[in-house]
Short mmCIF file of C-alpha atoms in Angstrom, two decimals:
data_model
loop_
_atom_site.label_atom_id
_atom_site.label_comp_id
_atom_site.label_asym_id
_atom_site.label_seq_id
_atom_site.Cartn_x
_atom_site.Cartn_y
_atom_site.Cartn_z
CA MET E 1 9.30 -60.42 -11.88
CA THR E 2 8.20 -63.95 -12.76
CA GLU E 3 11.02 -64.16 -15.29
CA ILE E 4 13.57 -63.35 -12.60
CA TRP E 5 12.16 -65.91 -10.17
CA GLN E 6 11.86 -68.64 -12.76
CA GLY E 7 15.35 -67.83 -13.94
CA LEU E 8 16.70 -67.97 -10.42
CA VAL E 9 15.03 -71.29 -9.66
CA ARG E 10 16.29 -72.77 -12.92
CA ALA E 11 19.75 -71.31 -12.26
CA ILE E 12 19.96 -72.95 -8.84
CA GLU E 13 18.70 -76.17 -10.40
CA LEU E 14 21.50 -76.03 -12.98
CA ILE E 15 24.09 -75.57 -10.24
CA VAL E 16 22.71 -78.16 -7.81
CA THR E 17 22.31 -80.84 -10.49
CA LEU E 18 25.90 -80.15 -11.61
CA ASP E 19 24.83 -79.40 -15.18
CA ALA E 20 27.65 -80.51 -17.46
CA GLU E 21 27.93 -77.21 -19.35
CA VAL E 22 27.89 -75.10 -16.18
CA ILE E 23 30.58 -77.24 -14.57
CA GLU E 24 32.72 -77.22 -17.71
CA ILE E 25 32.57 -73.43 -18.10
CA THR E 26 33.30 -72.87 -14.40
CA TRP E 27 36.20 -75.30 -14.44
CA ARG E 28 37.67 -73.62 -17.52
CA SER E 29 37.33 -70.16 -16.00
CA LEU E 30 39.06 -71.27 -12.81
CA THR E 31 41.85 -73.08 -14.66
CA ILE E 32 42.67 -70.18 -16.98
CA SER E 33 42.65 -67.57 -14.23
CA VAL E 34 44.59 -69.72 -11.75
CA ILE E 35 47.29 -70.37 -14.35
CA ALA E 36 47.44 -66.67 -15.23
CA THR E 37 47.68 -65.72 -11.56
CA VAL E 38 50.41 -68.27 -10.85
CA LEU E 39 52.45 -67.23 -13.89
CA ALA E 40 52.10 -63.53 -13.08
CA SER E 41 53.01 -64.19 -9.43
CA VAL E 42 56.12 -66.16 -10.34
CA LEU E 43 57.15 -63.20 -12.47
CA CYS E 44 56.08 -60.32 -10.26
CA LEU E 45 57.08 -61.43 -6.76
CA PRO E 46 60.82 -61.57 -7.51
CA LEU E 47 60.55 -58.56 -9.82
CA GLY E 48 58.76 -56.57 -7.13
CA ALA E 49 61.49 -57.50 -4.64
CA LEU E 50 64.13 -56.42 -7.16
CA VAL E 51 62.47 -53.04 -7.70
CA HIS E 52 62.03 -52.61 -3.96
CA PHE E 53 65.62 -53.42 -2.98
CA ARG E 54 67.51 -51.83 -5.86
CA ARG E 55 68.07 -48.14 -6.03
CA PHE E 56 67.97 -46.78 -9.54
CA ARG E 57 67.07 -43.71 -11.54
CA GLY E 58 63.37 -43.31 -12.30
CA LYS E 59 62.25 -45.74 -9.60
CA ARG E 60 59.46 -43.41 -8.40
CA LEU E 61 58.37 -42.89 -11.99
CA LEU E 62 58.32 -46.65 -12.63
CA ILE E 63 56.19 -47.22 -9.53
CA SER E 64 53.74 -44.45 -10.52
CA LEU E 65 53.52 -45.94 -14.00
CA VAL E 66 52.79 -49.40 -12.60
CA GLN E 67 50.11 -47.93 -10.33
CA THR E 68 48.52 -46.07 -13.23
CA LEU E 69 48.26 -49.36 -15.10
CA TYR E 70 46.12 -50.86 -12.28
CA SER E 71 43.09 -49.48 -14.03
CA VAL E 72 44.05 -50.17 -17.64
CA PRO E 73 40.85 -51.08 -19.53
CA THR E 74 40.64 -54.79 -20.33
CA VAL E 75 39.52 -54.08 -23.88
CA VAL E 76 42.74 -52.17 -24.54
CA ILE E 77 44.75 -55.21 -23.44
CA GLY E 78 42.41 -57.36 -25.51
CA LEU E 79 43.15 -55.25 -28.57
CA LEU E 80 46.90 -55.29 -27.89
CA VAL E 81 47.06 -59.06 -27.43
CA PHE E 82 44.82 -59.57 -30.47
CA ILE E 83 47.16 -57.54 -32.69
CA LEU E 84 50.21 -59.35 -31.32
CA LEU E 85 48.81 -62.88 -31.62
CA SER E 86 46.86 -62.55 -34.87
CA ARG E 87 48.42 -64.59 -37.68
CA SER E 88 49.26 -61.40 -39.50
CA GLY E 89 50.76 -59.97 -36.29
CA PRO E 90 54.33 -60.29 -34.97
CA LEU E 91 53.61 -63.40 -32.85
CA GLY E 92 51.20 -64.95 -35.35
CA GLY E 93 53.47 -67.95 -35.90
CA LEU E 94 52.66 -69.21 -32.41
CA ASN E 95 49.11 -69.86 -33.57
CA LEU E 96 47.68 -68.81 -30.22
CA LEU E 97 44.79 -66.51 -31.10
CA PHE E 98 41.38 -67.84 -30.03
CA THR E 99 42.86 -70.39 -27.64
CA PRO E 100 42.80 -70.56 -23.83
CA ALA E 101 46.53 -69.85 -23.90
CA ALA E 102 45.86 -66.46 -25.50
CA MET E 103 43.44 -65.71 -22.68
CA VAL E 104 46.11 -66.67 -20.14
CA VAL E 105 48.55 -64.28 -21.87
CA GLY E 106 45.99 -61.46 -21.77
CA GLN E 107 45.14 -62.01 -18.12
CA VAL E 108 48.82 -62.17 -17.18
CA VAL E 109 49.36 -58.78 -18.87
CA LEU E 110 46.27 -57.46 -17.10
CA ILE E 111 47.32 -58.42 -13.57
CA ILE E 112 51.08 -57.81 -13.79
CA PRO E 113 50.70 -54.13 -12.75
CA ILE E 114 48.49 -55.00 -9.77
CA LEU E 115 50.77 -57.78 -8.57
CA LEU E 116 53.93 -55.79 -9.12
CA GLY E 117 52.59 -52.63 -7.51
CA LEU E 118 51.04 -54.37 -4.52
CA THR E 119 54.14 -56.52 -3.99
CA ILE E 120 56.30 -53.39 -3.89
CA SER E 121 54.00 -51.65 -1.43
CA ALA E 122 53.77 -54.82 0.67
CA LEU E 123 57.56 -54.94 0.89
CA SER E 124 57.75 -51.23 1.68
CA SER E 125 55.57 -51.75 4.72
CA VAL E 126 58.05 -54.25 6.22
CA ASP E 127 60.29 -52.74 8.88
CA ARG E 128 63.59 -51.77 7.26
CA THR E 129 65.57 -53.02 10.24
CA ILE E 130 64.67 -56.63 9.39
CA ALA E 131 66.46 -56.45 6.05
CA ASP E 132 69.36 -54.52 7.58
CA THR E 133 69.75 -57.05 10.38
CA ALA E 134 69.65 -59.97 7.96
CA ARG E 135 72.31 -58.35 5.76
CA SER E 136 74.52 -57.62 8.80
CA LEU E 137 74.19 -61.25 9.90
CA GLY E 138 75.54 -62.27 6.50
CA ALA E 139 72.39 -63.14 4.50
CA SER E 140 72.80 -62.93 0.72
CA GLY E 141 70.61 -60.65 -1.41
CA PRO E 142 68.11 -63.33 -2.48
CA GLN E 143 68.00 -64.72 1.08
CA THR E 144 67.14 -61.27 2.39
CA ALA E 145 64.48 -60.87 -0.30
CA VAL E 146 62.86 -64.20 0.65
CA LEU E 147 62.98 -63.17 4.31
CA VAL E 148 61.30 -59.81 3.70
CA LEU E 149 58.78 -61.38 1.34
CA THR E 150 57.91 -63.89 4.04
CA GLU E 151 57.54 -61.03 6.54
CA ALA E 152 55.09 -59.43 4.11
CA ARG E 153 53.39 -62.72 3.22
CA PHE E 154 49.90 -61.62 4.23
CA ALA E 155 49.98 -58.50 2.12
CA VAL E 156 51.56 -60.43 -0.76
CA THR E 157 48.93 -63.18 -0.59
CA ALA E 158 46.25 -60.51 -0.56
CA ALA E 159 47.80 -59.08 -3.72
CA VAL E 160 47.77 -62.50 -5.39
CA ILE E 161 44.13 -63.06 -4.47
CA MET E 162 43.13 -59.62 -5.71
CA ALA E 163 44.91 -60.28 -8.97
CA PHE E 164 43.02 -63.56 -9.32
CA GLY E 165 39.75 -61.72 -8.66
CA ARG E 166 40.52 -59.24 -11.41
CA ALA E 167 41.52 -62.01 -13.83
CA ILE E 168 38.47 -64.22 -13.38
CA SER E 169 35.96 -61.36 -13.52
CA GLU E 170 37.20 -59.63 -16.66
CA VAL E 171 35.34 -60.09 -19.92
CA GLY E 172 37.01 -57.83 -22.53
CA ILE E 173 40.17 -59.87 -23.00
CA ALA E 174 38.39 -63.20 -22.79
CA ILE E 175 35.96 -62.33 -25.57
CA MET E 176 38.47 -60.57 -27.85
CA VAL E 177 41.36 -63.03 -27.79
CA GLY E 178 39.47 -66.14 -26.65
CA GLY E 179 36.62 -65.71 -29.13
CA ASN E 180 34.04 -67.30 -26.79
CA ILE E 181 34.21 -70.67 -28.59
CA ARG E 182 31.82 -73.16 -27.04
CA GLY E 183 33.66 -76.00 -25.33
CA PHE E 184 37.07 -74.35 -25.83
CA THR E 185 37.36 -70.72 -24.79
CA ARG E 186 33.94 -69.97 -23.35
CA VAL E 187 34.33 -68.86 -19.73
CA LEU E 188 31.91 -67.57 -17.09
CA THR E 189 32.00 -63.92 -18.11
CA THR E 190 31.86 -64.42 -21.89
CA ALA E 191 29.07 -66.98 -21.56
CA ILE E 192 27.03 -64.57 -19.43
CA SER E 193 27.59 -61.78 -21.92
CA LEU E 194 26.61 -63.84 -24.98
CA GLU E 195 23.77 -65.82 -23.42
CA THR E 196 22.10 -62.72 -21.97
CA SER E 197 22.15 -60.89 -25.28
CA ARG E 198 20.82 -64.01 -27.00
CA GLY E 199 18.02 -64.23 -24.45
CA ASP E 200 19.12 -67.33 -22.49
CA VAL E 201 18.77 -65.70 -19.09
CA GLU E 202 18.67 -68.91 -17.05
CA LEU E 203 22.14 -70.12 -17.96
CA SER E 204 23.45 -66.58 -17.50
CA MET E 205 21.97 -66.39 -14.03
CA ALA E 206 23.44 -69.75 -13.03
CA LEU E 207 26.87 -68.68 -14.24
CA GLY E 208 26.46 -65.25 -12.62
CA LEU E 209 25.65 -66.90 -9.31
CA ILE E 210 28.77 -69.01 -9.56
CA LEU E 211 30.87 -65.95 -10.36
CA LEU E 212 29.39 -64.22 -7.32
CA LEU E 213 30.21 -67.25 -5.17
CA ILE E 214 33.79 -67.18 -6.42
CA ALA E 215 34.01 -63.45 -5.64
CA LEU E 216 32.61 -64.13 -2.19
CA ALA E 217 35.15 -66.88 -1.57
CA VAL E 218 37.95 -64.58 -2.73
CA ASN E 219 36.80 -61.82 -0.39
CA LEU E 220 36.36 -64.12 2.59
CA THR E 221 39.88 -65.41 2.10
CA LEU E 222 41.16 -61.85 1.81
CA ASN E 223 39.40 -60.88 5.03
CA ARG E 224 40.82 -63.86 6.88
CA ILE E 225 44.30 -63.02 5.72
CA GLN E 226 44.08 -59.35 6.52
CA ARG E 227 42.62 -59.89 9.99
CA MET Z 1 63.50 -66.79 13.74
CA ALA Z 2 64.98 -65.58 10.49
CA LEU Z 3 65.90 -69.14 9.53
CA LYS Z 4 62.39 -70.32 10.23
CA HIS Z 5 61.05 -67.70 7.91
CA ILE Z 6 63.43 -68.65 5.16
CA ARG Z 7 62.28 -72.24 5.53
CA LYS Z 8 58.68 -71.06 5.30
CA GLY Z 9 59.61 -69.16 2.19
CA ARG Z 10 60.92 -72.40 0.71
CA THR Z 11 57.64 -74.18 1.50
CA LEU Z 12 55.83 -71.37 -0.26
CA LEU Z 13 58.11 -71.75 -3.25
CA ALA Z 14 57.55 -75.52 -3.27
CA GLY Z 15 53.82 -74.83 -3.14
CA ILE Z 16 54.02 -72.54 -6.14
CA LEU Z 17 56.05 -75.13 -8.07
CA LEU Z 18 53.45 -77.77 -7.25
CA ILE Z 19 50.69 -75.52 -8.58
CA ILE Z 20 52.65 -74.96 -11.79
CA VAL Z 21 53.09 -78.70 -12.27
CA LEU Z 22 49.38 -79.25 -11.63
CA ALA Z 23 48.47 -76.44 -13.97
CA SER Z 24 50.62 -77.84 -16.76
CA THR Z 25 49.01 -81.27 -16.42
CA VAL Z 26 45.65 -79.58 -16.81
CA LEU Z 27 46.96 -77.67 -19.82
CA THR Z 28 48.18 -80.79 -21.57
CA GLY Z 29 45.04 -82.62 -20.63
CA CYS Z 30 46.34 -85.49 -18.48
CA GLY Z 31 43.89 -86.35 -15.78
CA ALA Z 32 41.44 -83.58 -16.58
CA GLU Z 33 38.04 -84.16 -18.08
CA THR Z 34 38.02 -80.92 -20.00
CA PRO Z 35 41.62 -80.18 -20.91
CA VAL Z 36 42.34 -76.58 -21.74
CA LEU Z 37 44.95 -77.18 -24.40
CA GLU Z 38 44.94 -80.21 -26.60
CA PRO Z 39 47.37 -81.38 -29.21
CA LYS Z 40 44.34 -82.43 -31.30
CA ALA Z 41 43.86 -80.93 -34.76
CA ARG Z 42 41.60 -77.90 -34.86
CA LEU Z 43 39.67 -76.12 -37.57
CA LYS Z 44 38.64 -72.52 -37.01
CA LEU Z 45 35.38 -71.42 -38.57
CA ALA Z 46 33.97 -67.89 -38.48
CA THR Z 47 30.23 -68.07 -38.98
CA THR Z 48 27.57 -65.49 -39.56
CA THR Z 49 25.55 -65.01 -36.38
CA SER Z 50 22.25 -66.05 -37.94
CA LEU Z 51 23.51 -69.59 -38.65
CA TYR Z 52 24.76 -69.76 -35.07
CA ASP Z 53 21.73 -68.27 -33.34
CA THR Z 54 19.40 -70.73 -35.07
CA GLY Z 55 21.38 -73.54 -33.42
CA LEU Z 56 22.31 -75.05 -36.81
CA TRP Z 57 26.03 -75.14 -36.04
CA GLY Z 58 25.45 -76.70 -32.64
CA HIS Z 59 23.66 -79.42 -34.57
CA LEU Z 60 26.31 -79.94 -37.29
CA GLU Z 61 29.41 -79.48 -35.10
CA THR Z 62 29.42 -82.88 -33.42
CA LEU Z 63 28.66 -84.70 -36.67
CA PHE Z 64 31.61 -83.07 -38.40
CA GLU Z 65 33.96 -83.53 -35.46
CA LYS Z 66 33.13 -87.23 -35.27
CA LYS Z 67 33.56 -87.79 -38.97
CA TYR Z 68 36.97 -86.12 -39.27
CA GLY Z 69 38.37 -86.44 -35.74
CA VAL Z 70 38.97 -82.72 -35.56
CA GLU Z 71 37.92 -80.03 -33.11
CA LEU Z 72 35.74 -77.44 -34.84
CA ASP Z 73 36.18 -74.02 -33.20
CA ILE Z 74 33.22 -71.83 -34.09
CA LEU Z 75 33.61 -68.07 -33.86
CA TYR Z 76 30.45 -65.99 -33.71
CA ALA Z 77 31.02 -63.14 -36.17
CA GLY Z 78 28.97 -61.18 -38.65
CA THR Z 79 29.98 -61.54 -42.32
CA GLY Z 80 32.17 -58.38 -42.30
CA LYS Z 81 34.12 -59.49 -39.24
CA ALA Z 82 34.32 -63.08 -40.50
CA LEU Z 83 35.88 -61.92 -43.79
CA GLU Z 84 38.34 -59.74 -41.87
CA LEU Z 85 39.36 -62.69 -39.67
CA GLY Z 86 39.89 -64.65 -42.88
CA ARG Z 87 42.09 -61.92 -44.38
CA ARG Z 88 44.19 -61.85 -41.22
CA GLY Z 89 44.52 -65.65 -41.29
CA ASP Z 90 42.90 -66.07 -37.90
CA VAL Z 91 40.34 -68.55 -39.20
CA ASP Z 92 40.54 -71.31 -41.82
CA VAL Z 93 37.05 -71.24 -43.26
CA LEU Z 94 34.05 -68.90 -43.36
CA ALA Z 95 30.28 -69.28 -43.47
CA VAL Z 96 28.91 -65.97 -44.72
CA HIS Z 97 26.01 -64.37 -46.62
CA ASP Z 98 26.84 -61.21 -48.48
CA LEU Z 99 27.48 -61.89 -52.17
CA PRO Z 100 29.24 -58.61 -53.13
CA SER Z 101 31.75 -58.71 -50.27
CA GLU Z 102 32.29 -62.46 -50.81
CA GLU Z 103 33.13 -61.79 -54.45
CA ARG Z 104 35.55 -59.03 -53.44
CA PHE Z 105 37.20 -61.37 -50.91
CA ILE Z 106 37.79 -63.93 -53.64
CA ALA Z 107 38.85 -61.37 -56.26
CA ASP Z 108 41.46 -60.08 -53.79
CA GLY Z 109 42.84 -63.61 -53.60
CA TYR Z 110 41.95 -64.33 -49.97
CA GLY Z 111 39.32 -66.92 -50.75
CA VAL Z 112 39.55 -69.86 -53.12
CA LYS Z 113 35.96 -70.45 -54.09
CA ARG Z 114 32.49 -69.54 -52.94
CA VAL Z 115 30.37 -72.61 -52.25
CA PRO Z 116 26.70 -71.93 -51.44
CA PHE Z 117 25.15 -74.50 -49.10
CA ALA Z 118 21.83 -73.11 -47.81
CA TYR Z 119 19.35 -70.31 -48.31
CA ASN Z 120 16.30 -68.72 -46.84
CA TYR Z 121 14.70 -65.28 -46.98
CA PHE Z 122 14.97 -62.03 -45.14
CA ILE Z 123 11.83 -60.58 -43.61
CA ILE Z 124 11.00 -57.29 -41.92
CA VAL Z 125 9.53 -57.80 -38.47
CA GLY Z 126 8.02 -55.37 -36.03
CA PRO Z 127 5.46 -54.93 -33.25
CA SER Z 128 2.08 -56.49 -34.07
CA ALA Z 129 0.36 -53.08 -33.77
CA ASP Z 130 2.52 -52.01 -36.75
CA PRO Z 131 2.50 -48.25 -35.94
CA ALA Z 132 4.19 -47.34 -39.23
CA GLY Z 133 1.71 -49.41 -41.24
CA ILE Z 134 4.17 -51.37 -43.35
CA LYS Z 135 2.35 -54.69 -43.49
CA GLY Z 136 2.32 -56.17 -46.95
CA LEU Z 137 4.42 -53.43 -48.56
CA SER Z 138 7.54 -54.02 -50.63
CA PRO Z 139 10.75 -53.94 -48.54
CA GLU Z 140 11.78 -50.59 -50.05
CA ALA Z 141 8.40 -48.95 -49.47
CA ALA Z 142 8.34 -50.35 -45.94
CA PHE Z 143 11.75 -48.86 -45.14
CA ILE Z 144 10.70 -45.44 -46.43
CA LYS Z 145 7.52 -45.58 -44.37
CA VAL Z 146 9.39 -46.51 -41.19
CA LYS Z 147 11.73 -43.59 -41.75
CA GLU Z 148 8.96 -41.11 -42.52
CA THR Z 149 6.94 -42.04 -39.45
CA SER Z 150 10.10 -42.23 -37.35
CA GLY Z 151 9.06 -45.68 -36.17
CA ALA Z 152 12.03 -47.13 -34.29
CA PHE Z 153 14.27 -49.37 -36.40
CA VAL Z 154 17.06 -51.52 -34.99
CA SER Z 155 19.92 -52.05 -37.42
CA ARG Z 156 22.52 -54.74 -36.92
CA GLY Z 157 25.10 -52.00 -37.42
CA ASP Z 158 27.95 -54.52 -37.46
CA ASP Z 159 28.90 -54.91 -41.14
CA SER Z 160 27.24 -58.30 -41.19
CA GLY Z 161 25.53 -59.83 -44.21
CA THR Z 162 22.16 -58.76 -42.85
CA HIS Z 163 23.49 -55.23 -42.37
CA ALA Z 164 24.75 -55.25 -45.97
CA LYS Z 165 21.30 -56.36 -47.14
CA GLU Z 166 19.72 -53.56 -45.11
CA LYS Z 167 22.01 -51.00 -46.78
CA ALA Z 168 21.12 -52.45 -50.19
CA ILE Z 169 17.42 -52.00 -49.46
CA TRP Z 170 17.92 -48.36 -48.40
CA LYS Z 171 19.81 -47.81 -51.62
CA ALA Z 172 17.12 -49.50 -53.71
CA ALA Z 173 14.63 -47.23 -51.96
CA GLY Z 174 16.59 -44.27 -53.31
CA LEU Z 175 18.01 -43.15 -49.98
CA ASP Z 176 21.61 -42.47 -49.02
CA TYR Z 177 22.55 -44.81 -46.19
CA GLU Z 178 24.78 -42.32 -44.37
CA MET Z 179 21.93 -39.84 -44.44
CA VAL Z 180 19.53 -42.45 -43.03
CA ARG Z 181 22.02 -43.34 -40.32
CA GLN Z 182 22.39 -39.75 -39.18
CA SER Z 183 18.74 -38.85 -39.44
CA GLY Z 184 17.64 -39.31 -35.86
CA GLN Z 185 17.11 -41.40 -32.79
CA TRP Z 186 14.58 -43.62 -34.51
CA TYR Z 187 17.53 -45.41 -36.17
CA ILE Z 188 19.26 -47.64 -33.63
CA GLU Z 189 22.57 -49.35 -34.39
CA ALA Z 190 22.84 -52.45 -32.24
CA GLY Z 191 26.34 -53.56 -33.20
CA SER Z 192 25.55 -57.17 -32.34
CA GLY Z 193 24.46 -60.53 -33.72
CA MET Z 194 21.08 -61.46 -35.20
CA GLY Z 195 19.63 -63.03 -32.04
CA PRO Z 196 20.67 -60.12 -29.79
CA THR Z 197 19.37 -57.60 -32.36
CA LEU Z 198 15.96 -59.31 -32.42
CA MET Z 199 15.89 -59.26 -28.61
CA MET Z 200 16.65 -55.54 -28.69
CA ALA Z 201 14.00 -54.78 -31.33
CA SER Z 202 11.47 -56.66 -29.22
CA GLU Z 203 12.42 -54.74 -26.06
CA LYS Z 204 12.23 -51.41 -27.89
CA ARG Z 205 9.07 -52.27 -29.89
CA ALA Z 206 11.01 -51.52 -33.03
CA TYR Z 207 11.22 -52.83 -36.58
CA THR Z 208 14.18 -54.81 -37.83
CA LEU Z 209 15.40 -56.80 -40.81
CA THR Z 210 16.11 -60.45 -40.03
CA ASP Z 211 16.62 -63.74 -41.77
CA ILE Z 212 13.58 -65.91 -41.32
CA GLY Z 213 15.57 -68.74 -39.68
CA THR Z 214 16.77 -66.74 -36.70
CA PHE Z 215 13.33 -65.14 -36.34
CA LEU Z 216 11.61 -68.54 -36.18
CA ALA Z 217 14.17 -69.86 -33.72
CA TYR Z 218 13.61 -66.80 -31.49
CA LYS Z 219 9.87 -66.37 -32.01
CA GLY Z 220 8.99 -67.64 -28.56
CA LYS Z 221 11.13 -64.97 -26.91
CA LEU Z 222 9.93 -62.09 -29.05
CA ASP Z 223 7.04 -59.63 -29.21
CA LEU Z 224 7.49 -59.24 -32.96
CA VAL Z 225 5.58 -60.42 -36.01
CA PRO Z 226 6.61 -60.74 -39.67
CA LEU Z 227 5.27 -57.77 -41.64
CA VAL Z 228 7.10 -57.82 -44.97
CA ASP Z 229 8.13 -61.09 -46.58
CA LYS Z 230 7.82 -60.54 -50.32
CA GLY Z 231 10.40 -58.95 -52.57
CA GLU Z 232 13.16 -60.03 -54.92
CA THR Z 233 15.83 -58.40 -52.77
CA LEU Z 234 15.00 -60.63 -49.81
CA LEU Z 235 16.78 -63.79 -50.95
CA ASN Z 236 19.47 -64.83 -48.46
CA VAL Z 237 22.14 -67.29 -49.60
CA TYR Z 238 24.70 -68.76 -47.21
CA ALA Z 239 28.07 -69.75 -48.66
CA ALA Z 240 31.23 -71.35 -47.32
CA ILE Z 241 34.67 -70.09 -48.38
CA ALA Z 242 38.02 -71.68 -47.59
CA VAL Z 243 40.82 -69.17 -46.94
CA ASN Z 244 43.44 -69.33 -49.70
CA PRO Z 245 46.65 -70.90 -48.29
CA GLU Z 246 48.71 -69.30 -51.07
CA LYS Z 247 47.69 -65.81 -49.99
CA VAL Z 248 47.39 -66.40 -46.24
CA LYS Z 249 50.09 -68.60 -44.73
CA GLY Z 250 49.36 -71.24 -42.12
CA VAL Z 251 45.66 -71.88 -42.66
CA ASN Z 252 44.27 -75.39 -42.49
CA TYR Z 253 43.13 -75.62 -46.11
CA ASP Z 254 42.61 -79.37 -46.37
CA MET Z 255 40.33 -79.55 -43.35
CA ALA Z 256 38.51 -76.43 -44.54
CA ASN Z 257 37.73 -78.27 -47.77
CA ASN Z 258 36.57 -81.26 -45.77
CA LEU Z 259 34.08 -78.99 -44.02
CA ILE Z 260 32.83 -77.55 -47.32
CA GLY Z 261 32.50 -81.05 -48.78
CA PHE Z 262 30.64 -82.08 -45.65
CA LEU Z 263 28.20 -79.16 -45.88
CA THR Z 264 27.37 -79.87 -49.52
CA SER Z 265 27.10 -83.65 -49.15
CA THR Z 266 23.66 -85.10 -49.84
CA GLY Z 267 23.11 -86.30 -46.27
CA ILE Z 268 23.96 -82.97 -44.66
CA GLN Z 269 22.03 -81.02 -47.31
CA LYS Z 270 18.96 -83.00 -46.36
CA LEU Z 271 19.67 -82.37 -42.70
CA ILE Z 272 19.94 -78.60 -43.30
CA GLY Z 273 16.68 -78.63 -45.23
CA ASP Z 274 14.93 -80.42 -42.36
CA TYR Z 275 16.54 -78.45 -39.58
CA GLY Z 276 14.03 -76.80 -37.26
CA VAL Z 277 11.01 -78.93 -38.19
CA LYS Z 278 11.20 -80.77 -34.89
CA GLU Z 279 11.74 -77.71 -32.64
CA TYR Z 280 9.87 -74.98 -34.52
CA GLY Z 281 7.43 -76.87 -36.70
CA THR Z 282 8.91 -75.52 -39.93
CA PRO Z 283 12.32 -75.71 -41.61
CA LEU Z 284 14.60 -72.70 -41.00
CA PHE Z 285 16.69 -73.13 -44.15
CA SER Z 286 16.40 -74.70 -47.57
CA ALA Z 287 19.08 -76.92 -49.00
CA TYR Z 288 20.93 -75.11 -51.78
CA SER Z 289 20.35 -75.90 -55.41
CA ASP Z 290 21.89 -74.16 -58.38
CA GLU Z 291 18.63 -72.63 -59.60
CA VAL Z 292 18.29 -70.43 -56.55
CA GLU Z 293 20.48 -67.56 -57.62
CA GLN Z 294 19.20 -67.42 -61.16
#
């Protein structure tokens, strides 16, 4: 028990005194996951609208596939991105393996299904008459899409926040394609994983607390939006 | 109403664009204290976990970075994984400690030259009660005894240099490694680095093979004592190998050589030989000299 208490006290100390390493790792985690979330959103919001509004063969199948991929294991994506980005892989020339950019790529791949799927279901819950009315009043396709997206903005924002939550809390991709390099690709989750196994429980606890605080903030925002 | 919403949609879009612009400034490093992506030159090193867990690299990293104005990216990988990363071209230089697999790596053309830069010894550690009674035995006899009494043994199990040494000791003891591996729950494969493996052995009150440096650096956290420390097989030599640019395209060969030159320079050799005296009261490594391997 004493270890836990001492660890907790030290952890809070590290956070309150704005320990340089703790701040750096937190900042890096936030940056990478925010960028991944923004990139995936820019891609998935219009794509989700496209899938929602177009009628095409295999649409149901596509949506089921996307929903199945919600729970794809992060280590599988880690492996996939590793093979792609390794210098002896097809995208090796980009020289991206073991960089924060590789982690962004992995996280984007991870959250695309969630964002796409939740965007489609958010749009489906918007009253059809709104789109019909807009079209009959002469709105163009993209204009109608923006209108319906705005109607569904709460559900869409919730999707974006959930995707961010998934991105920042994953560890498989970060460790496999980031490499957990100190001062470069070490983020909250990989630092906790390494430091705990190496016996540095205090730093792990401080970083764990921060991760919990971020999760809390994400959930509070979600609750506010969904109310 | 509809128009208002469209306008809101535009504000949202503008917001997203703003975030992208902000994100890209962070990526390129303008205005951020810890930029995520830098145009600065980088050298990727895969190092055996024991060198990392002792804190030696943390100590040398800044010195090297200052001297050559390069970012040294250190990947924590056992010798087997480090060599594989080298073959794939994902790192430029390796710090490893398994002579046979190093020689194969070079014979296959992936490495240019093996340059030893430090050494210490392996030891067998275990709970102070020593339930298997291995204290003072030869490494081979100790291994056999642990197996016979089914005293728990934690293996690195990760194809690292230490793991290779462990296999070599089983072989020298006249046992087939695969047979040992399959022979029961007493044999635990950790699949992780030296520090984590020591932590696990301590938690499980088990025996394990470790380099003395990592053990000394972790001593304060462990309930383990050294039990076997004498035997010819226990020599542990660390070597640096630059990945061959002719075989593996795109590696940073020049900077890799700078790192190797740095490690073998007189000043750094002295530093390696003294490393640990301040924190642990005894050096963790010895500087390398040519007589060691003979």
